[in-house]
Short mmCIF file of C-alpha atoms in Angstrom, two decimals:
data_model
loop_
_atom_site.label_atom_id
_atom_site.label_comp_id
_atom_site.label_asym_id
_atom_site.label_seq_id
_atom_site.Cartn_x
_atom_site.Cartn_y
_atom_site.Cartn_z
CA UNK A 11 112.48 132.36 105.10
CA UNK A 12 110.68 131.05 102.03
CA UNK A 13 107.21 132.34 103.00
CA UNK A 14 107.00 134.74 105.94
CA UNK A 15 103.23 135.20 105.86
CA UNK A 16 99.96 133.27 105.69
CA UNK A 17 98.71 132.44 102.17
CA UNK A 18 95.09 131.42 101.52
CA UNK A 19 92.63 131.59 98.65
CA UNK A 20 90.56 134.70 98.10
CA UNK A 21 87.49 132.46 97.87
CA UNK A 22 88.07 131.10 101.39
CA UNK A 23 88.29 134.62 102.84
CA UNK A 24 84.93 135.46 101.25
CA UNK A 25 83.29 132.15 102.18
CA UNK A 26 80.62 132.27 104.90
CA UNK A 27 81.81 128.87 106.17
CA UNK A 28 84.25 129.74 108.98
CA UNK A 29 86.27 126.56 108.36
CA UNK A 30 86.99 127.40 104.72
CA UNK A 31 89.91 129.71 105.46
CA UNK A 32 91.44 127.20 107.90
CA UNK A 33 91.15 124.50 105.24
CA UNK A 34 92.76 126.79 102.68
CA UNK A 35 95.73 127.42 104.95
CA UNK A 36 96.06 123.66 105.50
CA UNK A 37 96.05 123.04 101.75
CA UNK A 38 98.72 125.69 101.16
CA UNK A 39 100.97 124.40 103.95
CA UNK A 40 100.56 120.80 102.75
CA UNK A 41 101.43 121.77 99.18
CA UNK A 42 104.56 123.69 100.19
CA UNK A 43 105.81 120.94 102.51
CA UNK A 44 105.11 118.15 100.02
CA UNK A 45 106.78 119.99 97.17
CA UNK A 46 110.01 120.65 99.06
CA UNK A 47 109.73 123.41 101.67
CA UNK A 48 110.97 122.77 105.20
CA UNK A 49 108.80 123.77 108.19
CA UNK A 50 111.29 126.40 109.38
CA UNK A 51 110.97 128.10 105.98
CA UNK A 52 107.27 128.77 106.46
CA UNK A 53 105.38 131.33 108.54
CA UNK A 54 105.20 130.21 112.19
CA UNK A 55 101.66 131.59 112.33
CA UNK A 56 100.58 129.56 109.29
CA UNK A 57 102.06 126.44 110.90
CA UNK A 58 100.51 127.34 114.24
CA UNK A 59 97.03 127.51 112.70
CA UNK A 60 97.74 124.27 110.81
CA UNK A 61 98.75 122.32 113.92
CA UNK A 62 96.00 123.73 116.13
CA UNK A 63 93.49 122.32 113.66
CA UNK A 64 95.34 118.98 113.67
CA UNK A 65 95.24 118.97 117.48
CA UNK A 66 91.52 119.73 117.49
CA UNK A 67 90.68 117.02 114.94
CA UNK A 68 92.69 114.36 116.76
CA UNK A 69 91.27 115.17 120.20
CA UNK A 70 87.69 115.28 118.94
CA UNK A 71 88.22 111.94 117.24
CA UNK A 72 89.94 110.04 120.02
CA UNK A 73 91.09 112.24 122.88
CA UNK A 74 94.44 113.75 123.78
CA UNK A 75 96.01 110.30 123.94
CA UNK A 76 95.24 109.78 120.25
CA UNK A 77 96.75 113.17 119.45
CA UNK A 78 99.96 112.38 121.35
CA UNK A 79 100.13 108.91 119.81
CA UNK A 80 99.73 110.13 116.23
CA UNK A 81 102.05 113.13 116.50
CA UNK A 82 104.62 110.95 118.25
CA UNK A 83 105.13 113.59 120.94
CA UNK A 84 107.02 115.61 118.31
CA UNK A 85 108.31 118.67 120.13
CA UNK A 86 108.09 120.82 116.99
CA UNK A 87 104.37 120.05 116.64
CA UNK A 88 103.85 120.73 120.34
CA UNK A 89 105.85 123.97 120.11
CA UNK A 90 103.75 125.26 117.21
CA UNK A 91 100.54 124.63 119.14
CA UNK A 92 101.99 126.26 122.25
CA UNK A 93 102.94 129.29 120.11
CA UNK A 94 99.58 129.59 118.38
CA UNK A 95 96.96 129.09 121.08
CA UNK A 96 97.57 132.42 122.88
CA UNK A 97 97.66 134.23 119.51
CA UNK A 98 94.22 132.82 118.73
CA UNK A 99 92.93 134.19 122.03
CA UNK A 100 92.42 130.64 123.29
CA UNK A 101 93.74 131.34 126.77
CA UNK A 102 91.95 128.42 128.41
CA UNK A 103 93.19 126.02 125.75
CA UNK A 104 96.70 127.42 126.15
CA UNK A 105 96.63 126.70 129.89
CA UNK A 106 95.23 123.22 129.31
CA UNK A 107 97.84 122.45 126.66
CA UNK A 108 100.62 123.46 129.05
CA UNK A 109 99.25 120.78 131.40
CA UNK A 110 99.23 118.26 128.54
CA UNK A 111 102.90 119.00 127.86
CA UNK A 112 103.79 118.86 131.55
CA UNK A 113 102.15 115.46 131.90
CA UNK A 114 103.93 114.21 128.78
CA UNK A 115 107.30 115.55 129.97
CA UNK A 116 106.79 113.86 133.36
CA UNK A 117 106.60 110.44 131.69
CA UNK A 118 109.97 108.68 131.52
CA UNK A 119 111.33 106.99 128.39
CA UNK A 120 109.97 103.58 129.41
CA UNK A 121 106.48 104.96 130.01
CA UNK A 122 106.50 106.76 126.68
CA UNK A 123 107.60 103.62 124.84
CA UNK A 124 104.85 101.64 126.54
CA UNK A 125 102.41 104.35 125.43
CA UNK A 126 103.51 104.04 121.80
CA UNK A 127 103.47 100.25 122.00
CA UNK A 128 99.84 100.45 123.08
CA UNK A 129 100.47 99.17 126.60
CA UNK A 130 98.96 102.15 128.35
CA UNK A 131 95.70 101.63 126.51
CA UNK A 132 95.19 98.43 128.47
CA UNK A 133 95.03 100.52 131.66
CA UNK A 134 93.92 104.03 132.53
CA UNK A 135 94.15 106.68 129.81
CA UNK A 136 96.89 109.05 131.04
CA UNK A 137 95.14 112.03 129.45
CA UNK A 138 91.49 111.14 130.03
CA UNK A 139 90.77 113.90 132.56
CA UNK A 140 92.49 116.48 130.36
CA UNK A 141 90.48 115.29 127.35
CA UNK A 142 87.24 115.73 129.29
CA UNK A 143 88.26 119.27 130.19
CA UNK A 144 89.15 119.96 126.55
CA UNK A 145 85.66 118.97 125.37
CA UNK A 146 84.01 121.20 127.96
CA UNK A 147 86.35 124.10 127.26
CA UNK A 148 85.87 123.94 123.51
CA UNK A 149 82.22 124.82 124.04
CA UNK A 150 83.21 128.28 125.24
CA UNK A 151 86.51 128.62 123.37
CA UNK A 152 85.66 127.17 119.98
CA UNK A 153 88.99 126.53 118.25
CA UNK A 154 87.47 126.61 114.78
CA UNK A 155 85.90 130.01 115.36
CA UNK A 156 89.08 131.39 116.95
CA UNK A 157 91.39 129.90 114.31
CA UNK A 158 89.27 131.24 111.48
CA UNK A 159 89.19 134.74 112.98
CA UNK A 160 92.95 134.57 113.56
CA UNK A 161 93.64 134.00 109.85
CA UNK A 162 91.02 136.44 108.55
CA UNK A 163 92.26 139.25 110.81
CA UNK A 164 95.97 138.48 110.53
CA UNK A 165 98.05 141.56 109.64
CA UNK A 166 100.19 139.56 107.22
CA UNK A 167 97.84 137.38 105.17
CA UNK A 168 97.88 137.15 101.38
CA UNK A 169 94.65 136.10 99.65
CA UNK A 170 95.03 134.85 96.06
CA UNK A 171 92.28 133.79 93.68
CA UNK A 172 92.16 130.01 93.49
CA UNK A 173 92.80 129.90 89.74
CA UNK A 174 96.20 131.56 90.34
CA UNK A 175 97.10 129.99 93.68
CA UNK A 176 98.88 126.81 92.57
CA UNK A 177 101.03 128.69 90.05
CA UNK A 178 101.94 131.19 92.78
CA UNK A 179 102.96 128.42 95.17
CA UNK A 180 104.89 126.56 92.45
CA UNK A 181 106.83 129.75 91.81
CA UNK A 182 107.78 129.89 95.48
CA UNK A 183 109.01 126.30 95.37
CA UNK A 184 111.12 127.02 92.29
CA UNK A 185 113.15 129.51 94.31
CA UNK A 186 114.61 126.70 96.43
CA UNK A 187 118.16 126.38 94.99
CA UNK A 188 118.84 122.80 96.12
CA UNK A 189 115.36 121.42 95.46
CA UNK A 190 116.26 118.25 93.53
CA UNK A 191 118.96 117.24 96.01
CA UNK A 192 116.68 118.06 98.93
CA UNK A 193 113.84 115.90 97.59
CA UNK A 194 116.20 113.01 96.84
CA UNK A 195 117.58 113.14 100.38
CA UNK A 196 114.07 113.24 101.82
CA UNK A 197 113.09 110.17 99.82
CA UNK A 198 116.21 108.28 100.91
CA UNK A 199 115.72 109.20 104.57
CA UNK A 200 112.03 108.31 104.49
CA UNK A 201 112.70 104.89 103.00
CA UNK A 202 115.50 104.08 105.45
CA UNK A 203 113.41 105.17 108.43
CA UNK A 204 110.02 103.88 107.30
CA UNK A 205 108.17 102.53 110.36
CA UNK A 206 106.99 98.95 110.53
CA UNK A 207 103.31 99.85 110.10
CA UNK A 208 104.10 101.64 106.82
CA UNK A 209 106.09 98.66 105.53
CA UNK A 210 103.19 96.37 106.47
CA UNK A 211 100.76 98.58 104.54
CA UNK A 212 103.10 98.43 101.53
CA UNK A 213 102.95 94.61 101.68
CA UNK A 214 99.15 94.66 102.05
CA UNK A 215 98.78 96.90 99.00
CA UNK A 216 101.14 94.72 96.98
CA UNK A 217 99.37 91.48 97.96
CA UNK A 218 95.85 92.87 97.49
CA UNK A 219 96.56 94.72 94.24
CA UNK A 220 95.87 98.14 95.70
CA UNK A 221 97.61 101.46 95.11
CA UNK A 222 98.37 103.35 98.33
CA UNK A 223 97.19 106.94 98.54
CA UNK A 224 98.15 107.90 102.08
CA UNK A 225 98.35 106.62 105.63
CA UNK A 226 96.10 108.79 107.78
CA UNK A 227 96.29 107.87 111.46
CA UNK A 228 96.74 105.22 114.10
CA UNK A 229 93.84 104.20 116.33
CA UNK A 230 95.28 102.85 119.60
CA UNK A 231 91.88 101.84 120.94
CA UNK A 232 90.76 99.56 118.09
CA UNK A 233 89.02 96.39 119.33
CA UNK A 234 89.91 93.13 117.56
CA UNK A 235 88.70 89.81 118.94
CA UNK A 236 87.96 91.40 122.29
CA UNK A 237 91.37 93.04 122.71
CA UNK A 238 92.55 96.60 122.21
CA UNK A 239 94.99 96.85 119.33
CA UNK A 240 96.62 99.66 117.38
CA UNK A 241 94.91 99.91 113.99
CA UNK A 242 96.42 101.97 111.18
CA UNK A 243 94.08 103.66 108.71
CA UNK A 244 95.02 104.26 105.09
CA UNK A 245 93.46 105.21 101.76
CA UNK A 246 93.97 103.31 98.51
CA UNK A 247 92.52 103.44 95.01
CA UNK A 248 89.93 100.99 96.37
CA UNK A 249 88.89 103.18 99.28
CA UNK A 250 89.54 103.46 103.02
CA UNK A 251 91.06 100.50 104.87
CA UNK A 252 92.60 99.78 108.23
CA UNK A 253 94.92 97.07 109.45
CA UNK A 254 96.04 95.46 112.69
CA UNK A 255 99.54 94.01 113.08
CA UNK A 256 99.44 90.56 114.74
CA UNK A 257 103.14 89.77 114.35
CA UNK A 258 103.48 87.49 111.34
CA UNK A 259 100.02 88.31 110.02
CA UNK A 260 98.06 91.51 109.41
CA UNK A 261 94.28 91.66 109.46
CA UNK A 262 92.79 94.10 106.95
CA UNK A 263 89.40 95.79 107.38
CA UNK A 264 87.24 97.76 104.95
CA UNK A 265 85.60 101.13 105.57
CA UNK A 266 82.78 99.46 107.52
CA UNK A 267 85.21 97.67 109.83
CA UNK A 268 84.54 94.31 108.18
CA UNK A 269 87.50 91.92 107.98
CA UNK A 270 88.40 91.47 104.32
CA UNK A 271 91.86 89.84 104.31
CA UNK A 272 94.62 88.29 106.38
CA UNK A 273 98.05 88.96 104.91
CA UNK A 274 101.37 87.23 105.63
CA UNK A 275 103.79 89.93 106.86
CA UNK A 276 106.55 87.64 108.12
CA UNK A 277 109.02 89.31 105.70
CA UNK A 278 108.56 92.71 107.36
CA UNK A 279 111.35 93.41 109.87
CA UNK A 280 110.34 93.80 113.51
CA UNK A 281 110.78 97.31 114.93
#
């Protein structure tokens, strides 16, 4: 294993803001993954904390359906959350999440595809009741408080002063023997398997003279011309945007939700 423990900044440990240490762990995990580490080379507890925070943010923003939509039902993400919740002392959340997984597993392949295509958002939300229970439960089992305490009190946490942290992490990455080949393979795989929405955003950026920073999330409940559509949010050098795929055209919106462009995407392959 590349890193068998949690790494955070010393400043975040000393910070009175309970979220600071969670944010530090997220930054460290993101850096290691982006620079070449694989998830199974990192501490399961660091990843557990990381994905619990992702789960929380997604559910608070748009419910459990948004979380499942944006994580793609990835079993590794679900497994990390399942692993971490009991360790955080979030017993109620752990029980609720087991129900989330059971409901997801009970959906057949056709139902799941309809969910990802946005079809289920035209009818009842399959996770609405579970989302409502999550919001109520989080009042008594605050996942930020529990996650922060989990990291601060972890028996295997390393706190490094921020001025030395990046150099420390870069040194870890340099120990990967096949790093260049690994990164090249990642890039090739990512390009070959790039989803349609990402290719559309590439076209939008090219046509509008923008430089893409990152794609953040899909919003399956976005309303456009009176209909629910899946909108994809992304950041560029010109700020936050979102777009809706209408087949041969994409509608682009600014940070205020105002329509700013309609872009021809007929050259983007379907699927």
